[in-house]
PDB file of C-alpha atoms and ligand atoms in Angstrom:
ATOM      1  CA  UNK H   1      -3.787-129.038 -60.176  1.00  0.00           C
ATOM      2  CA  UNK H   2      -4.554-130.642 -57.301  1.00  0.00           C
ATOM      3  CA  UNK H   3      -6.012-127.855 -55.100  1.00  0.00           C
ATOM      4  CA  UNK H   4      -7.582-125.064 -56.256  1.00  0.00           C
ATOM      5  CA  UNK H   5      -6.382-120.994 -54.949  1.00  0.00           C
ATOM      6  CA  UNK H   6      -9.306-119.314 -52.678  1.00  0.00           C
ATOM      7  CA  UNK H   7      -7.660-115.756 -52.223  1.00  0.00           C
ATOM      8  CA  UNK H   8      -7.916-113.709 -49.171  1.00  0.00           C
ATOM      9  CA  UNK H   9     -10.748-111.473 -51.236  1.00  0.00           C
ATOM     10  CA  UNK H  10     -12.796-114.481 -51.875  1.00  0.00           C
ATOM     11  CA  UNK H  11     -12.575-115.914 -48.722  1.00  0.00           C
ATOM     12  CA  UNK H  12     -14.073-112.190 -47.584  1.00  0.00           C
ATOM     13  CA  UNK H  13     -17.158-112.072 -49.479  1.00  0.00           C
ATOM     14  CA  UNK H  14     -17.967-116.486 -49.320  1.00  0.00           C
ATOM     15  CA  UNK H  15     -17.248-114.204 -44.741  1.00  0.00           C
ATOM     16  CA  UNK H  16     -20.327-112.748 -45.626  1.00  0.00           C
ATOM     17  CA  UNK H  17     -22.491-114.615 -48.999  1.00  0.00           C
ATOM     18  CA  UNK H  18     -22.772-117.724 -46.544  1.00  0.00           C
ATOM     19  CA  UNK H  19     -24.047-115.824 -43.496  1.00  0.00           C
ATOM     20  CA  UNK H  20     -26.859-114.785 -45.706  1.00  0.00           C
ATOM     21  CA  UNK H  21     -27.409-117.785 -47.059  1.00  0.00           C
ATOM     22  CA  UNK H  22     -28.212-119.652 -44.686  1.00  0.00           C
ATOM     23  CA  UNK H  23     -30.428-117.239 -42.802  1.00  0.00           C
ATOM     24  CA  UNK H  24     -32.472-116.914 -46.403  1.00  0.00           C
ATOM     25  CA  UNK H  25     -32.633-120.687 -46.861  1.00  0.00           C
ATOM     26  CA  UNK H  26     -31.398-124.645 -46.126  1.00  0.00           C
ATOM     27  CA  UNK H  27     -29.125-126.536 -48.208  1.00  0.00           C
ATOM     28  CA  UNK H  28     -30.143-130.041 -50.533  1.00  0.00           C
ATOM     29  CA  UNK H  29     -27.385-130.574 -52.695  1.00  0.00           C
ATOM     30  CA  UNK H  30     -27.017-133.656 -54.294  1.00  0.00           C
ATOM     31  CA  UNK H  31     -24.617-134.970 -57.752  1.00  0.00           C
ATOM     32  CA  UNK H  32     -21.670-132.617 -55.934  1.00  0.00           C
ATOM     33  CA  UNK H  33     -19.034-135.603 -56.483  1.00  0.00           C
ATOM     34  CA  UNK H  34     -19.439-134.351 -60.593  1.00  0.00           C
ATOM     35  CA  UNK H  35     -17.426-130.940 -59.024  1.00  0.00           C
ATOM     36  CA  UNK H  36     -14.132-133.698 -58.214  1.00  0.00           C
ATOM     37  CA  UNK H  37     -12.308-133.030 -60.417  1.00  0.00           C
ATOM     38  CA  UNK H  38      -9.014-131.720 -60.385  1.00  0.00           C
ATOM     39  CA  UNK H  39      -8.526-130.078 -64.430  1.00  0.00           C
ATOM     40  CA  UNK H  40     -10.444-127.858 -64.752  1.00  0.00           C
ATOM     41  CA  UNK H  41     -13.395-127.905 -66.151  1.00  0.00           C
ATOM     42  CA  UNK H  42     -17.018-125.583 -67.353  1.00  0.00           C
ATOM     43  CA  UNK H  43     -20.364-125.608 -65.069  1.00  0.00           C
ATOM     44  CA  UNK H  44     -23.136-124.574 -66.651  1.00  0.00           C
ATOM     45  CA  UNK H  45     -26.223-123.444 -64.843  1.00  0.00           C
ATOM     46  CA  UNK H  46     -29.669-122.284 -64.835  1.00  0.00           C
ATOM     47  CA  UNK H  47     -30.649-118.795 -64.076  1.00  0.00           C
ATOM     48  CA  UNK H  48     -34.106-117.709 -62.858  1.00  0.00           C
ATOM     49  CA  UNK H  49     -33.197-115.725 -59.802  1.00  0.00           C
ATOM     50  CA  UNK H  50     -30.564-112.658 -58.729  1.00  0.00           C
ATOM     51  CA  UNK H  51     -29.681-114.854 -56.008  1.00  0.00           C
ATOM     52  CA  UNK H  52     -28.620-117.438 -58.562  1.00  0.00           C
ATOM     53  CA  UNK H  53     -25.727-116.498 -58.847  1.00  0.00           C
ATOM     54  CA  UNK H  54     -24.699-116.705 -54.800  1.00  0.00           C
ATOM     55  CA  UNK H  55     -26.094-119.912 -54.817  1.00  0.00           C
ATOM     56  CA  UNK H  56     -24.571-121.768 -57.347  1.00  0.00           C
ATOM     57  CA  UNK H  57     -20.840-120.677 -56.305  1.00  0.00           C
ATOM     58  CA  UNK H  58     -21.791-121.166 -52.919  1.00  0.00           C
ATOM     59  CA  UNK H  59     -22.117-124.846 -54.102  1.00  0.00           C
ATOM     60  CA  UNK H  60     -19.198-125.102 -56.290  1.00  0.00           C
ATOM     61  CA  UNK H  61     -17.097-122.751 -53.734  1.00  0.00           C
ATOM     62  CA  UNK H  62     -18.393-125.376 -50.836  1.00  0.00           C
ATOM     63  CA  UNK H  63     -16.668-128.576 -53.747  1.00  0.00           C
ATOM     64  CA  UNK H  64     -12.975-127.546 -53.553  1.00  0.00           C
ATOM     65  CA  UNK H  65     -14.452-125.198 -56.734  1.00  0.00           C
ATOM     66  CA  UNK H  66     -14.365-121.916 -56.196  1.00  0.00           C
ATOM     67  CA  UNK H  67     -15.532-120.677 -59.863  1.00  0.00           C
ATOM     68  CA  UNK H  68     -14.392-118.018 -62.154  1.00  0.00           C
ATOM     69  CA  UNK H  69     -18.024-116.469 -62.328  1.00  0.00           C
ATOM     70  CA  UNK H  70     -19.169-114.767 -66.045  1.00  0.00           C
ATOM     71  CA  UNK H  71     -21.310-111.725 -65.432  1.00  0.00           C
ATOM     72  CA  UNK H  72     -21.707-108.817 -66.900  1.00  0.00           C
ATOM     73  CA  UNK H  73     -19.770-106.140 -67.165  1.00  0.00           C
ATOM     74  CA  UNK H  74     -21.616-102.911 -65.787  1.00  0.00           C
ATOM     75  CA  UNK H  75     -21.147-105.097 -62.042  1.00  0.00           C
ATOM     76  CA  UNK H  76     -18.114-104.307 -62.593  1.00  0.00           C
ATOM     77  CA  UNK H  77     -18.645-100.366 -62.171  1.00  0.00           C
ATOM     78  CA  UNK H  78     -20.912-100.726 -59.611  1.00  0.00           C
ATOM     79  CA  UNK H  79     -18.929 -98.829 -56.319  1.00  0.00           C
ATOM     80  CA  UNK H  80     -17.864-101.286 -54.562  1.00  0.00           C
ATOM     81  CA  UNK H  81     -17.955-104.376 -56.070  1.00  0.00           C
ATOM     82  CA  UNK H  82     -14.984-103.973 -59.188  1.00  0.00           C
ATOM     83  CA  UNK H  83     -12.659-104.320 -55.976  1.00  0.00           C
ATOM     84  CA  UNK H  84     -13.930-107.871 -55.092  1.00  0.00           C
ATOM     85  CA  UNK H  85     -14.934-109.099 -58.909  1.00  0.00           C
ATOM     86  CA  UNK H  86     -11.345-108.307 -60.053  1.00  0.00           C
ATOM     87  CA  UNK H  87      -9.719-109.776 -56.321  1.00  0.00           C
ATOM     88  CA  UNK H  88     -12.065-113.013 -56.658  1.00  0.00           C
ATOM     89  CA  UNK H  89     -11.058-113.029 -60.281  1.00  0.00           C
ATOM     90  CA  UNK H  90     -15.076-112.838 -62.170  1.00  0.00           C
ATOM     91  CA  UNK H  91     -14.282-112.929 -65.345  1.00  0.00           C
ATOM     92  CA  UNK H  92     -16.413-109.532 -67.189  1.00  0.00           C
ATOM     93  CA  UNK H  93     -18.228-110.333 -69.825  1.00  0.00           C
ATOM     94  CA  UNK H  94     -19.740-106.835 -72.410  1.00  0.00           C
ATOM     95  CA  UNK H  95     -22.922-108.547 -73.545  1.00  0.00           C
ATOM     96  CA  UNK H  96     -23.841-107.310 -77.332  1.00  0.00           C
ATOM     97  CA  UNK H  97     -21.138-106.707 -78.498  1.00  0.00           C
ATOM     98  CA  UNK H  98     -18.076-107.356 -81.003  1.00  0.00           C
ATOM     99  CA  UNK H  99     -16.099-107.615 -76.659  1.00  0.00           C
ATOM    100  CA  UNK H 100     -18.530-110.406 -75.358  1.00  0.00           C
ATOM    101  CA  UNK H 101     -15.848-112.973 -77.284  1.00  0.00           C
ATOM    102  CA  UNK H 102     -13.340-111.323 -75.039  1.00  0.00           C
ATOM    103  CA  UNK H 103     -14.652-113.098 -72.002  1.00  0.00           C
ATOM    104  CA  UNK H 104     -14.190-116.104 -73.557  1.00  0.00           C
ATOM    105  CA  UNK H 105      -9.915-115.730 -73.936  1.00  0.00           C
ATOM    106  CA  UNK H 106     -10.312-114.608 -70.569  1.00  0.00           C
ATOM    107  CA  UNK H 107     -12.749-117.758 -69.934  1.00  0.00           C
ATOM    108  CA  UNK H 108     -10.096-120.543 -71.800  1.00  0.00           C
ATOM    109  CA  UNK H 109      -7.239-118.772 -69.514  1.00  0.00           C
ATOM    110  CA  UNK H 110      -8.762-119.427 -66.288  1.00  0.00           C
ATOM    111  CA  UNK H 111      -9.561-123.446 -67.435  1.00  0.00           C
ATOM    112  CA  UNK H 112      -5.770-124.215 -68.910  1.00  0.00           C
ATOM    113  CA  UNK H 113      -4.748-122.621 -64.916  1.00  0.00           C
ATOM    114  CA  UNK H 114      -7.487-125.663 -64.329  1.00  0.00           C
ATOM    115  CA  UNK H 115     -10.120-123.266 -63.014  1.00  0.00           C
ATOM    116  CA  UNK H 116     -14.289-124.174 -62.825  1.00  0.00           C
ATOM    117  CA  UNK H 117     -15.541-121.368 -64.516  1.00  0.00           C
ATOM    118  CA  UNK H 118     -19.137-121.023 -63.876  1.00  0.00           C
ATOM    119  CA  UNK H 119     -22.234-119.748 -66.924  1.00  0.00           C
ATOM    120  CA  UNK H 120     -24.869-119.814 -67.173  1.00  0.00           C
ATOM    121  CA  UNK H 121     -25.337-120.111 -71.024  1.00  0.00           C
ATOM    122  CA  UNK H 122     -29.241-118.149 -71.480  1.00  0.00           C
ATOM    123  CA  UNK H 123     -26.642-115.060 -71.028  1.00  0.00           C
ATOM    124  CA  UNK H 124     -29.124-113.444 -68.651  1.00  0.00           C
ATOM    125  CA  UNK H 125     -32.443-113.802 -66.546  1.00  0.00           C
ATOM    126  CA  UNK H 126     -34.629-116.573 -67.884  1.00  0.00           C
ATOM    127  CA  UNK H 127     -37.748-115.150 -69.623  1.00  0.00           C
ATOM    128  CA  UNK H 128     -40.056-118.303 -69.670  1.00  0.00           C
ATOM    129  CA  UNK H 129     -43.083-117.654 -67.648  1.00  0.00           C
ATOM    130  CA  UNK H 130     -42.436-120.389 -65.560  1.00  0.00           C
ATOM    131  CA  UNK H 131     -39.045-119.601 -65.193  1.00  0.00           C
ATOM    132  CA  UNK H 132     -37.521-122.979 -67.297  1.00  0.00           C
ATOM    133  CA  UNK H 133     -34.552-122.622 -68.845  1.00  0.00           C
ATOM    134  CA  UNK H 134     -34.549-120.893 -72.465  1.00  0.00           C
ATOM    135  CA  UNK H 135     -32.876-121.899 -75.760  1.00  0.00           C
ATOM    136  CA  UNK H 136     -29.476-120.247 -74.780  1.00  0.00           C
ATOM    137  CA  UNK H 137     -26.778-118.136 -76.581  1.00  0.00           C
ATOM    138  CA  UNK H 138     -23.871-120.067 -77.902  1.00  0.00           C
ATOM    139  CA  UNK H 139     -21.103-119.376 -76.790  1.00  0.00           C
ATOM    140  CA  UNK H 140     -21.210-121.779 -73.090  1.00  0.00           C
ATOM    141  CA  UNK H 141     -20.689-124.591 -76.675  1.00  0.00           C
ATOM    142  CA  UNK H 142     -17.442-122.669 -77.800  1.00  0.00           C
ATOM    143  CA  UNK H 143     -15.660-121.872 -74.391  1.00  0.00           C
ATOM    144  CA  UNK H 144     -16.746-126.137 -74.037  1.00  0.00           C
ATOM    145  CA  UNK H 145     -15.586-126.692 -77.770  1.00  0.00           C
ATOM    146  CA  UNK H 146     -12.587-124.709 -78.676  1.00  0.00           C
ATOM    147  CA  UNK H 147     -10.999-125.737 -75.054  1.00  0.00           C
ATOM    148  CA  UNK H 148     -12.005-129.665 -74.094  1.00  0.00           C
ATOM    149  CA  UNK H 149     -12.407-128.878 -71.105  1.00  0.00           C
ATOM    150  CA  UNK H 150     -15.570-130.632 -69.804  1.00  0.00           C
ATOM    151  CA  UNK H 151     -18.981-128.908 -68.852  1.00  0.00           C
ATOM    152  CA  UNK H 152     -20.934-130.561 -65.935  1.00  0.00           C
ATOM    153  CA  UNK H 153     -24.024-129.508 -65.826  1.00  0.00           C
ATOM    154  CA  UNK H 154     -25.678-128.113 -62.607  1.00  0.00           C
ATOM    155  CA  UNK H 155     -30.252-127.502 -61.895  1.00  0.00           C
ATOM    156  CA  UNK H 156     -30.371-125.228 -59.668  1.00  0.00           C
ATOM    157  CA  UNK H 157     -34.123-123.431 -57.523  1.00  0.00           C
ATOM    158  CA  UNK H 158     -34.661-122.355 -54.815  1.00  0.00           C
ATOM    159  CA  UNK H 159     -34.175-118.222 -55.428  1.00  0.00           C
ATOM    160  CA  UNK H 160     -37.232-117.466 -57.248  1.00  0.00           C
ATOM    161  CA  UNK H 161     -38.571-118.095 -54.116  1.00  0.00           C
ATOM    162  CA  UNK H 162     -37.396-114.924 -52.693  1.00  0.00           C
ATOM    163  CA  UNK H 163     -36.844-113.327 -55.516  1.00  0.00           C
ATOM    164  CA  UNK H 164     -39.117-113.869 -58.713  1.00  0.00           C
ATOM    165  CA  UNK H 165     -37.539-112.365 -61.700  1.00  0.00           C
ATOM    166  CA  UNK H 166     -39.506-109.473 -61.492  1.00  0.00           C
ATOM    167  CA  UNK H 167     -39.433-108.921 -57.674  1.00  0.00           C
ATOM    168  CA  UNK H 168     -38.393-105.287 -56.477  1.00  0.00           C
ATOM    169  CA  UNK H 169     -37.348-106.635 -53.194  1.00  0.00           C
ATOM    170  CA  UNK H 170     -37.022-110.158 -51.310  1.00  0.00           C
ATOM    171  CA  UNK H 171     -39.608-111.850 -49.471  1.00  0.00           C
ATOM    172  CA  UNK H 172     -38.500-112.791 -46.327  1.00  0.00           C
ATOM    173  CA  UNK H 173     -39.722-116.225 -46.551  1.00  0.00           C
ATOM    174  CA  UNK H 174     -36.820-119.222 -45.490  1.00  0.00           C
ATOM    175  CA  UNK H 175     -36.283-121.541 -48.995  1.00  0.00           C
ATOM    176  CA  UNK H 176     -34.297-124.407 -49.728  1.00  0.00           C
ATOM    177  CA  UNK H 177     -31.326-124.180 -51.972  1.00  0.00           C
ATOM    178  CA  UNK H 178     -31.552-127.198 -53.755  1.00  0.00           C
ATOM    179  CA  UNK H 179     -29.297-128.084 -56.675  1.00  0.00           C
ATOM    180  CA  UNK H 180     -28.688-131.363 -58.871  1.00  0.00           C
ATOM    181  CA  UNK H 181     -25.584-132.032 -60.598  1.00  0.00           C
ATOM    182  CA  UNK H 182     -25.156-134.389 -63.449  1.00  0.00           C
ATOM    183  CA  UNK H 183     -22.166-135.406 -65.575  1.00  0.00           C
ATOM    184  CA  UNK H 184     -20.415-134.156 -68.474  1.00  0.00           C
ATOM    185  CA  UNK H 185     -22.099-133.720 -70.770  1.00  0.00           C
ATOM    186  CA  UNK H 186     -20.637-135.484 -74.325  1.00  0.00           C
ATOM    187  CA  UNK H 187     -19.487-133.350 -76.904  1.00  0.00           C
ATOM    188  CA  UNK H 188     -16.832-135.555 -78.206  1.00  0.00           C
ATOM    189  CA  UNK H 189     -18.333-135.594 -81.577  1.00  0.00           C
ATOM    190  CA  UNK H 190     -18.396-132.450 -81.843  1.00  0.00           C
ATOM    191  CA  UNK H 191     -15.133-131.439 -81.479  1.00  0.00           C
ATOM    192  CA  UNK H 192     -13.486-129.074 -84.116  1.00  0.00           C
ATOM    193  CA  UNK H 193      -9.846-130.785 -85.841  1.00  0.00           C
ATOM    194  CA  UNK H 194      -7.508-129.559 -84.254  1.00  0.00           C
ATOM    195  CA  UNK H 195      -6.033-126.157 -85.166  1.00  0.00           C
ATOM    196  CA  UNK H 196     -10.001-125.760 -86.622  1.00  0.00           C
ATOM    197  CA  UNK H 197     -12.981-123.848 -85.927  1.00  0.00           C
ATOM    198  CA  UNK H 198     -16.499-125.537 -84.522  1.00  0.00           C
ATOM    199  CA  UNK H 199     -19.226-124.922 -87.131  1.00  0.00           C
ATOM    200  CA  UNK H 200     -22.864-123.499 -86.379  1.00  0.00           C
ATOM    201  CA  UNK H 201     -23.969-126.300 -85.969  1.00  0.00           C
ATOM    202  CA  UNK H 202     -21.949-127.998 -83.389  1.00  0.00           C
ATOM    203  CA  UNK H 203     -22.824-124.736 -81.263  1.00  0.00           C
ATOM    204  CA  UNK H 204     -25.926-125.133 -81.660  1.00  0.00           C
ATOM    205  CA  UNK H 205     -26.238-128.557 -81.520  1.00  0.00           C
ATOM    206  CA  UNK H 206     -23.460-128.778 -78.509  1.00  0.00           C
ATOM    207  CA  UNK H 207     -24.927-125.635 -76.652  1.00  0.00           C
ATOM    208  CA  UNK H 208     -29.148-127.614 -76.718  1.00  0.00           C
ATOM    209  CA  UNK H 209     -27.698-130.491 -75.518  1.00  0.00           C
ATOM    210  CA  UNK H 210     -26.292-128.713 -72.575  1.00  0.00           C
ATOM    211  CA  UNK H 211     -29.166-127.116 -71.895  1.00  0.00           C
ATOM    212  CA  UNK H 212     -31.282-130.476 -71.925  1.00  0.00           C
ATOM    213  CA  UNK H 213     -29.079-132.048 -69.424  1.00  0.00           C
ATOM    214  CA  UNK H 214     -29.745-129.395 -67.241  1.00  0.00           C
ATOM    215  CA  UNK H 215     -33.204-128.524 -68.451  1.00  0.00           C
ATOM    216  CA  UNK H 216     -33.725-132.587 -67.080  1.00  0.00           C
ATOM    217  CA  UNK H 217     -31.595-132.785 -63.935  1.00  0.00           C
ATOM    218  CA  UNK H 218     -34.330-129.425 -63.342  1.00  0.00           C
ATOM    219  CA  UNK H 219     -37.297-131.282 -63.307  1.00  0.00           C
ATOM    220  CA  UNK H 220     -35.908-133.701 -61.654  1.00  0.00           C
ATOM    221  CA  UNK H 221     -35.483-131.113 -58.534  1.00  0.00           C
ATOM    222  CA  UNK H 222     -39.365-129.612 -58.679  1.00  0.00           C
ATOM    223  CA  UNK H 223     -40.670-132.507 -59.714  1.00  0.00           C
ATOM    224  CA  UNK H 224     -42.511-131.204 -62.964  1.00  0.00           C
ATOM    225  CA  UNK H 225     -42.121-131.499 -66.483  1.00  0.00           C
ATOM    226  CA  UNK H 226     -40.553-128.416 -68.674  1.00  0.00           C
ATOM    227  CA  UNK H 227     -42.058-127.260 -71.649  1.00  0.00           C
ATOM    228  CA  UNK H 228     -41.407-129.762 -74.654  1.00  0.00           C
ATOM    229  CA  UNK H 229     -39.728-127.236 -76.732  1.00  0.00           C
ATOM    230  CA  UNK H 230     -37.926-124.155 -74.823  1.00  0.00           C
ATOM    231  CA  UNK H 231     -39.150-120.488 -74.678  1.00  0.00           C
ATOM    232  CA  UNK H 232     -37.208-119.248 -77.175  1.00  0.00           C
ATOM    233  CA  UNK H 233     -36.528-115.586 -77.510  1.00  0.00           C
ATOM    234  CA  UNK H 234     -36.499-115.088 -81.211  1.00  0.00           C
ATOM    235  CA  UNK H 235     -39.226-116.685 -82.294  1.00  0.00           C
ATOM    236  CA  UNK H 236     -41.245-114.350 -79.412  1.00  0.00           C
ATOM    237  CA  UNK H 237     -39.753-111.574 -80.527  1.00  0.00           C
ATOM    238  CA  UNK H 238     -38.410-110.446 -76.848  1.00  0.00           C
TER     239      UNK H 238
HETATM  240  C1  NKO C 301     -20.431-118.576 -51.473  1.00  0.00           C
HETATM  241  C2  NKO C 301     -19.624-118.652 -52.094  1.00  0.00           C
HETATM  242  C3  NKO C 301     -20.050-117.023 -52.698  1.00  0.00           C
HETATM  243  C4  NKO C 301     -19.542-116.691 -53.745  1.00  0.00           C
HETATM  244  C5  NKO C 301     -20.300-115.274 -54.545  1.00  0.00           C
HETATM  245  C6  NKO C 301     -18.863-115.260 -55.621  1.00  0.00           C
HETATM  246  C7  NKO C 301     -19.175-112.876 -55.742  1.00  0.00           C
HETATM  247  C8  NKO C 301     -19.936-112.708 -57.092  1.00  0.00           C
HETATM  248  C9  NKO C 301     -21.098-112.698 -57.291  1.00  0.00           C
HETATM  249  C10 NKO C 301     -21.360-112.352 -59.387  1.00  0.00           C
HETATM  250  C11 NKO C 301     -22.231-112.148 -59.863  1.00  0.00           C
HETATM  251  C12 NKO C 301     -22.272-112.721 -61.118  1.00  0.00           C
HETATM  252  C13 NKO C 301     -23.805-112.584 -62.250  1.00  0.00           C
HETATM  253  C14 NKO C 301     -23.774-113.421 -62.613  1.00  0.00           C
HETATM  254  C15 NKO C 301     -24.728-113.097 -63.467  1.00  0.00           C
HETATM  255  C16 NKO C 301     -25.040-112.403 -64.686  1.00  0.00           C
HETATM  256  O1  NKO C 301     -23.892-111.658 -65.263  1.00  0.00           O
HETATM  257  O2  NKO C 301     -26.719-112.834 -64.984  1.00  0.00           O
HETATM  258  C17 NKO C 301     -27.123-111.316 -65.540  1.00  0.00           C
HETATM  259  C18 NKO C 301     -28.076-111.074 -64.739  1.00  0.00           C
HETATM  260  O3  NKO C 301     -28.124-111.586 -63.200  1.00  0.00           O
HETATM  261  C19 NKO C 301     -29.117-110.677 -65.112  1.00  0.00           C
HETATM  262  O4  NKO C 301     -28.742-109.647 -64.714  1.00  0.00           O
HETATM  263  P1  NKO C 301     -30.161-108.787 -66.539  1.00  0.00           P
HETATM  264  O5  NKO C 301     -29.573-109.056 -67.783  1.00  0.00           O
HETATM  265  O6  NKO C 301     -29.052-106.715 -67.150  1.00  0.00           O
HETATM  266  O7  NKO C 301     -31.388-108.693 -66.125  1.00  0.00           O
END
């Protein structure tokens, strides 16, 4: 595909969201040339604030890739929001159920149609005390290895200054919405034989590589050192 479609609903949402983001902060984005690709691709981003999906979608939307965001299905039940999510082609995920995998079918169809699928591989806001990415679910690698679509790591930072994880209300201080987009993560050696499913080891290793890329980029924009090992919910028992 040459040009992705910006549906009227998507333009409407952007018309509301962009001025709101302009008020909340300035933007500092780099590596966005990695988003200029005609074929379908997966954008994988860290998730530390409820504002992130908007800040991240903004980067993609402004770079020719209005994203199909994989988002929790509960949001489709919020009055008024459901119609907007449907009309802009977002993809519902029924987390913690067997239907969670259905979302990957929808995501794969979007990739085949040349769309950009935005996924937050951690599946929820990070529980790391310093908001570094934590050990992720393997859905991102499953989607990448079964579709063959490239995975573009996208580190983003700045939203937590306005809305940290536990905050009930946003602060009124302006922030800088930073984003650093990387080159595709090399997963070629992990690809299954045609017709076969990726192995659990390939899924774990692919996910680890994708999160490592995001974390390295995030360390660059934060100018800080991430923990040697990412926070692991299973080990922490949360
Ligand atoms: C300029 C263009 C802007 C376009 C914006 C597109 C609008 C769609 C907004 C969709 C919001 C999608 C949220 C996606 C990620 C998601 O669903 O993560 C779950 C978390 O949150 C935390 O939830 P929880 O685990 O329940 O605390």
